[in-house]
mmCIF file of C-alpha atoms in Angstrom:
data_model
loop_
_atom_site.group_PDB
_atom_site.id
_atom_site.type_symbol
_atom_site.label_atom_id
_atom_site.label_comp_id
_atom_site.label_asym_id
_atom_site.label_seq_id
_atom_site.Cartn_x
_atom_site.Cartn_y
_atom_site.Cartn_z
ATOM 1 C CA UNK V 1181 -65.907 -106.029 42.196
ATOM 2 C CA UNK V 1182 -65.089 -109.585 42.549
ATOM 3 C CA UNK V 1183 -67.921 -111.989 42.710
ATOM 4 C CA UNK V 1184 -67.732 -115.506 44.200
ATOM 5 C CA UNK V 1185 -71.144 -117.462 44.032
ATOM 6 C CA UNK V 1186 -72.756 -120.907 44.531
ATOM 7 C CA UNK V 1187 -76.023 -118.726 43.067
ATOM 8 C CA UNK V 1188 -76.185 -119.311 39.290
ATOM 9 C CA UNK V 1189 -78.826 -115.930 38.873
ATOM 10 C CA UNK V 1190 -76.172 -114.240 40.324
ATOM 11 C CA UNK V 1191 -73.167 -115.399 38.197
ATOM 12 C CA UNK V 1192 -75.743 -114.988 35.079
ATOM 13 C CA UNK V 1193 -76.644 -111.092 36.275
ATOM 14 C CA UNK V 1194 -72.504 -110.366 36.505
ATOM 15 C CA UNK V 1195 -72.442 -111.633 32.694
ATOM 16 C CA UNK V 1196 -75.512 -110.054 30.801
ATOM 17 C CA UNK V 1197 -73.798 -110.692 27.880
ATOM 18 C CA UNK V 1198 -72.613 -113.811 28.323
ATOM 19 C CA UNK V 1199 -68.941 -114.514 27.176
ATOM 20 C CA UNK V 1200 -67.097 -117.342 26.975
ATOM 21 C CA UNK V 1201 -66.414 -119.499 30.053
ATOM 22 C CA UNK V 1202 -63.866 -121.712 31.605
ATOM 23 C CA UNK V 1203 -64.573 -124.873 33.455
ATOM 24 C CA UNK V 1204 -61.892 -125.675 35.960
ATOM 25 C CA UNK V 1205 -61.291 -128.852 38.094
ATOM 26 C CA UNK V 1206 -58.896 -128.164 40.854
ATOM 27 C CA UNK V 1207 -56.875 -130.866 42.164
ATOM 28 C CA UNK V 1208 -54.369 -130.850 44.523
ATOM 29 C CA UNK V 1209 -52.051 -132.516 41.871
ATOM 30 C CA UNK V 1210 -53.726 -130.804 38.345
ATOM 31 C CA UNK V 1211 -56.363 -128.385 37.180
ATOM 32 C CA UNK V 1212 -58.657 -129.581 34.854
ATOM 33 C CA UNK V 1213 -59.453 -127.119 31.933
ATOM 34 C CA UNK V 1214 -62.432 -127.026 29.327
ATOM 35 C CA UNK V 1215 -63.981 -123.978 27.431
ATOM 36 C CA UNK V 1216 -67.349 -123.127 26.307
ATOM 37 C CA UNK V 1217 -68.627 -121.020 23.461
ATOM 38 C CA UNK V 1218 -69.782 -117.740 23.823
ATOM 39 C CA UNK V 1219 -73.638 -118.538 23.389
ATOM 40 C CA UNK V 1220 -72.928 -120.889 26.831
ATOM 41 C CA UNK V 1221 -74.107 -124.010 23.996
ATOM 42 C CA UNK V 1222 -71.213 -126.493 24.535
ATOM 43 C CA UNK V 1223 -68.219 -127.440 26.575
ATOM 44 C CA UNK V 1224 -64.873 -128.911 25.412
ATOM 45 C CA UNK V 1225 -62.078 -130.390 27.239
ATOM 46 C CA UNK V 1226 -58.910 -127.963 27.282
ATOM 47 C CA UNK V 1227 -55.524 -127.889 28.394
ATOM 48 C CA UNK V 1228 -54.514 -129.787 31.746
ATOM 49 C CA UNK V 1229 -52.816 -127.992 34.160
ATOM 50 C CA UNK V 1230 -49.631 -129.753 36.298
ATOM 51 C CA UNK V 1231 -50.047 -127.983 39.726
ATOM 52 C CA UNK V 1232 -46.960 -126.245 40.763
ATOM 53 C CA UNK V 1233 -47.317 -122.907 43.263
ATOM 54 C CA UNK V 1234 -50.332 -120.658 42.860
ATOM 55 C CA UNK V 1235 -48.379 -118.016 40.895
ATOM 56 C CA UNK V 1236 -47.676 -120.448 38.591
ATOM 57 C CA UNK V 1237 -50.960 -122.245 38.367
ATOM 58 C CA UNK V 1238 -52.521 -118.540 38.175
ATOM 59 C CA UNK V 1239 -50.622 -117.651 35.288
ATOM 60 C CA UNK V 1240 -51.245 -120.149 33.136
ATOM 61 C CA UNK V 1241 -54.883 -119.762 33.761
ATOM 62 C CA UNK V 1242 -54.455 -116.437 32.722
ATOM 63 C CA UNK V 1243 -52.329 -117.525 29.448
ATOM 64 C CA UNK V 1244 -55.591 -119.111 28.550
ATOM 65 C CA UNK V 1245 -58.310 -116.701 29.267
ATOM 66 C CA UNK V 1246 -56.708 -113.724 27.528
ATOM 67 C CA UNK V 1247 -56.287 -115.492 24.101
ATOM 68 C CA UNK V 1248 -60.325 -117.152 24.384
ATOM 69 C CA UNK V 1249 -61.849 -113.986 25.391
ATOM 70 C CA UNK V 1250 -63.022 -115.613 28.563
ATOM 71 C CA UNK V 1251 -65.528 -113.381 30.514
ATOM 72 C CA UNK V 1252 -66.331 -115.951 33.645
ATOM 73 C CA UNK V 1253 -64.546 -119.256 35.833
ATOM 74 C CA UNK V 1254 -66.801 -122.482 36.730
ATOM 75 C CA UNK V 1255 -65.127 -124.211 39.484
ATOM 76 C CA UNK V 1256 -65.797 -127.253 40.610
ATOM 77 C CA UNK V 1257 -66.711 -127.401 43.945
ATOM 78 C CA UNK V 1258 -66.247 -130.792 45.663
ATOM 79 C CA UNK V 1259 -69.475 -131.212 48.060
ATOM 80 C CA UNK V 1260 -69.562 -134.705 49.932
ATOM 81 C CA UNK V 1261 -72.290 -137.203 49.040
ATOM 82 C CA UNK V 1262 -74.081 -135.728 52.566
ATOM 83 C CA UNK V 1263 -74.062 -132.005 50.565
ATOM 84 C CA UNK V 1264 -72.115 -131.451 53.465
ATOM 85 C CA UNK V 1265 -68.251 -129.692 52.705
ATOM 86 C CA UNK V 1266 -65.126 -130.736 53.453
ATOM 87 C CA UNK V 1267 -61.135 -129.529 53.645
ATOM 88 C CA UNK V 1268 -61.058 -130.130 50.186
ATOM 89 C CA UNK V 1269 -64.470 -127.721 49.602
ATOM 90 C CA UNK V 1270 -62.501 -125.213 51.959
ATOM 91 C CA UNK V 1271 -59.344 -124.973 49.604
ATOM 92 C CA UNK V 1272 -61.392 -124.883 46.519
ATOM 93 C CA UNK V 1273 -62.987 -122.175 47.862
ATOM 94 C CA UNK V 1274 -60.068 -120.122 48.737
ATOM 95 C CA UNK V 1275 -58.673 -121.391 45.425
ATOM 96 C CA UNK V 1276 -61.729 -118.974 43.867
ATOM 97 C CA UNK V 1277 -61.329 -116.084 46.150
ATOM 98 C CA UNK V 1278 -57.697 -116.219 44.865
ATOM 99 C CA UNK V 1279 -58.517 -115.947 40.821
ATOM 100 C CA UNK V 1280 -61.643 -114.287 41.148
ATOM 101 C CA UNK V 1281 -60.172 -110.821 40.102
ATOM 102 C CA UNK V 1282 -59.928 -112.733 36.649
ATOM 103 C CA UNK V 1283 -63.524 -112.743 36.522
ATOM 104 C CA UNK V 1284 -66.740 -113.398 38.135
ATOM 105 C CA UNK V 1285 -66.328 -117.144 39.756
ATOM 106 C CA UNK V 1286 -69.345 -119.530 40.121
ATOM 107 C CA UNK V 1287 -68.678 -122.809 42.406
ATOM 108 C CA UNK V 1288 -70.601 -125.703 40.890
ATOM 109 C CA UNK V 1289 -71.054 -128.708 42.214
ATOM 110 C CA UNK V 1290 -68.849 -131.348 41.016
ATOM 111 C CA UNK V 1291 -70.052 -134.364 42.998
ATOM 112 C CA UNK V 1292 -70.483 -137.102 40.402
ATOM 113 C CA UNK V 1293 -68.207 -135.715 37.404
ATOM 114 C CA UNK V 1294 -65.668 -137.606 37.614
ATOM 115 C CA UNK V 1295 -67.776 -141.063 37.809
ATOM 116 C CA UNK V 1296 -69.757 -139.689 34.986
ATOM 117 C CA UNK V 1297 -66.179 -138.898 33.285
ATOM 118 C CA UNK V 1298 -65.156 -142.287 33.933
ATOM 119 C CA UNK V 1299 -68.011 -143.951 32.717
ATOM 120 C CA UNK V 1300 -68.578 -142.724 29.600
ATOM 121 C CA UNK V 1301 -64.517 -143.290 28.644
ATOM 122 C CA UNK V 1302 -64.958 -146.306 30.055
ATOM 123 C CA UNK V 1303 -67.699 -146.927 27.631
ATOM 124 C CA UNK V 1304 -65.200 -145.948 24.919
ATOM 125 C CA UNK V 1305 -63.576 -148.221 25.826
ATOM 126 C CA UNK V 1306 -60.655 -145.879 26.099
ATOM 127 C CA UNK V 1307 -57.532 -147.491 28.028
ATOM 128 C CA UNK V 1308 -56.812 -146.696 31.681
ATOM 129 C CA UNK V 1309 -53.844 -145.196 31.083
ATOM 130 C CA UNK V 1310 -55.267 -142.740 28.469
ATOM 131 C CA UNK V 1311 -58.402 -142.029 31.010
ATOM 132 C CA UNK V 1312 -56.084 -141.263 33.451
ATOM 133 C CA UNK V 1313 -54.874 -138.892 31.305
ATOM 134 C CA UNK V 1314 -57.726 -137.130 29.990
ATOM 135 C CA UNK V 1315 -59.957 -137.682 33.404
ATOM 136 C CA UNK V 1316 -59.406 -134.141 34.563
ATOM 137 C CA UNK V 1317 -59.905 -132.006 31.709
ATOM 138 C CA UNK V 1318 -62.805 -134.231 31.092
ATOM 139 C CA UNK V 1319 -64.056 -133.318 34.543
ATOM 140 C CA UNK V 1320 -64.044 -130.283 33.666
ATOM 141 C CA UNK V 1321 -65.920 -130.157 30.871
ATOM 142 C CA UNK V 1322 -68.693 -132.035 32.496
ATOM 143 C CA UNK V 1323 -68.813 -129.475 35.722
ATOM 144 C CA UNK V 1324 -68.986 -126.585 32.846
ATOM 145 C CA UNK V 1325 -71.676 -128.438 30.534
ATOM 146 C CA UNK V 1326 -73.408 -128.241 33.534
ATOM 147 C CA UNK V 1327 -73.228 -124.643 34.978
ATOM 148 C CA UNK V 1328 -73.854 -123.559 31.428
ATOM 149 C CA UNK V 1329 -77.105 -125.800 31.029
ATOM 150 C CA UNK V 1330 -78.417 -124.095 34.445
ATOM 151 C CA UNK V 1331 -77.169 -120.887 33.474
ATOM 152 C CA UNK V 1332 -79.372 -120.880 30.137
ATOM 153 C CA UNK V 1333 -82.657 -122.025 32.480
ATOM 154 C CA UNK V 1334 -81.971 -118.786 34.805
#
């Protein structure tokens, strides 16, 4: 059974174990990657992904679930500032119907990570060429720190 879900109850009844999770922010030009521990406490920025074909893109996603043990995918779904969706939402979504026999997939709403992202670097006062850099995978982690944080309130 493949399970696709905006429903965080539902993503938490498909793991009632829990398991380690990856975060991903889909682009059309990379794929953000982060990685939380198994107790869903903390998420860390991972390996970025350089968009090629969707067998490619797919197997490297899979090169980094089987070594982490990953049980479950956090998506990032891009929602407009309305809550209304877009093209963008659309290919996301097919994006998860397309990996979700790697696990059960919940779509999370990414509308302000990548401000947040930026801001806080910014804060850092890391350069703009190494945000630009980081940014994605960063993303990602955000959009995960968050599922997880609703996941342990379900």
């Amino acid at each position: 059974m493949t399970l696709v879900t905006t429903d965080a109850a539902a993503f938490r009844a498909a793991l009632p174990d829990g398991g380690r999770l990856i975060g991903l922010d889909v682009g059309t030009k990379t794929i953000g990657t982060a990685l939380c521990d198994a107790g869903w406490s903390f998420a860390s920025p991972a390996t970025l992904i350089r968009r090629t074909k969707f067998t490619a893109d797919k197997a490297a996603i899979v090169a980094m679930i089987g070594p982490q043990s990953v049980r479950g995918l956090v998506i990032g779904l891009p929602i407009n500032l309305d809550g209304t969706e877009s093209p963008r939402s659309q290919s996301t979504r097919a994006f998860a119907r397309n990996v979700a026999d790697l696990g059960p997939v919940l779509l999370w709403d990414e509308r302000w990570s990548t401000v947040a992202v930026e801001r806080a670097m910014i804060e850092q006062d890391i350069s703009r060429a190494k945000r630009a850099e980081r940014i994605d995978n960063h993303a990602a982690a955000h959009i995960l720190q968050g599922a997880i944080d609703a996941l342990t309130m379900v």
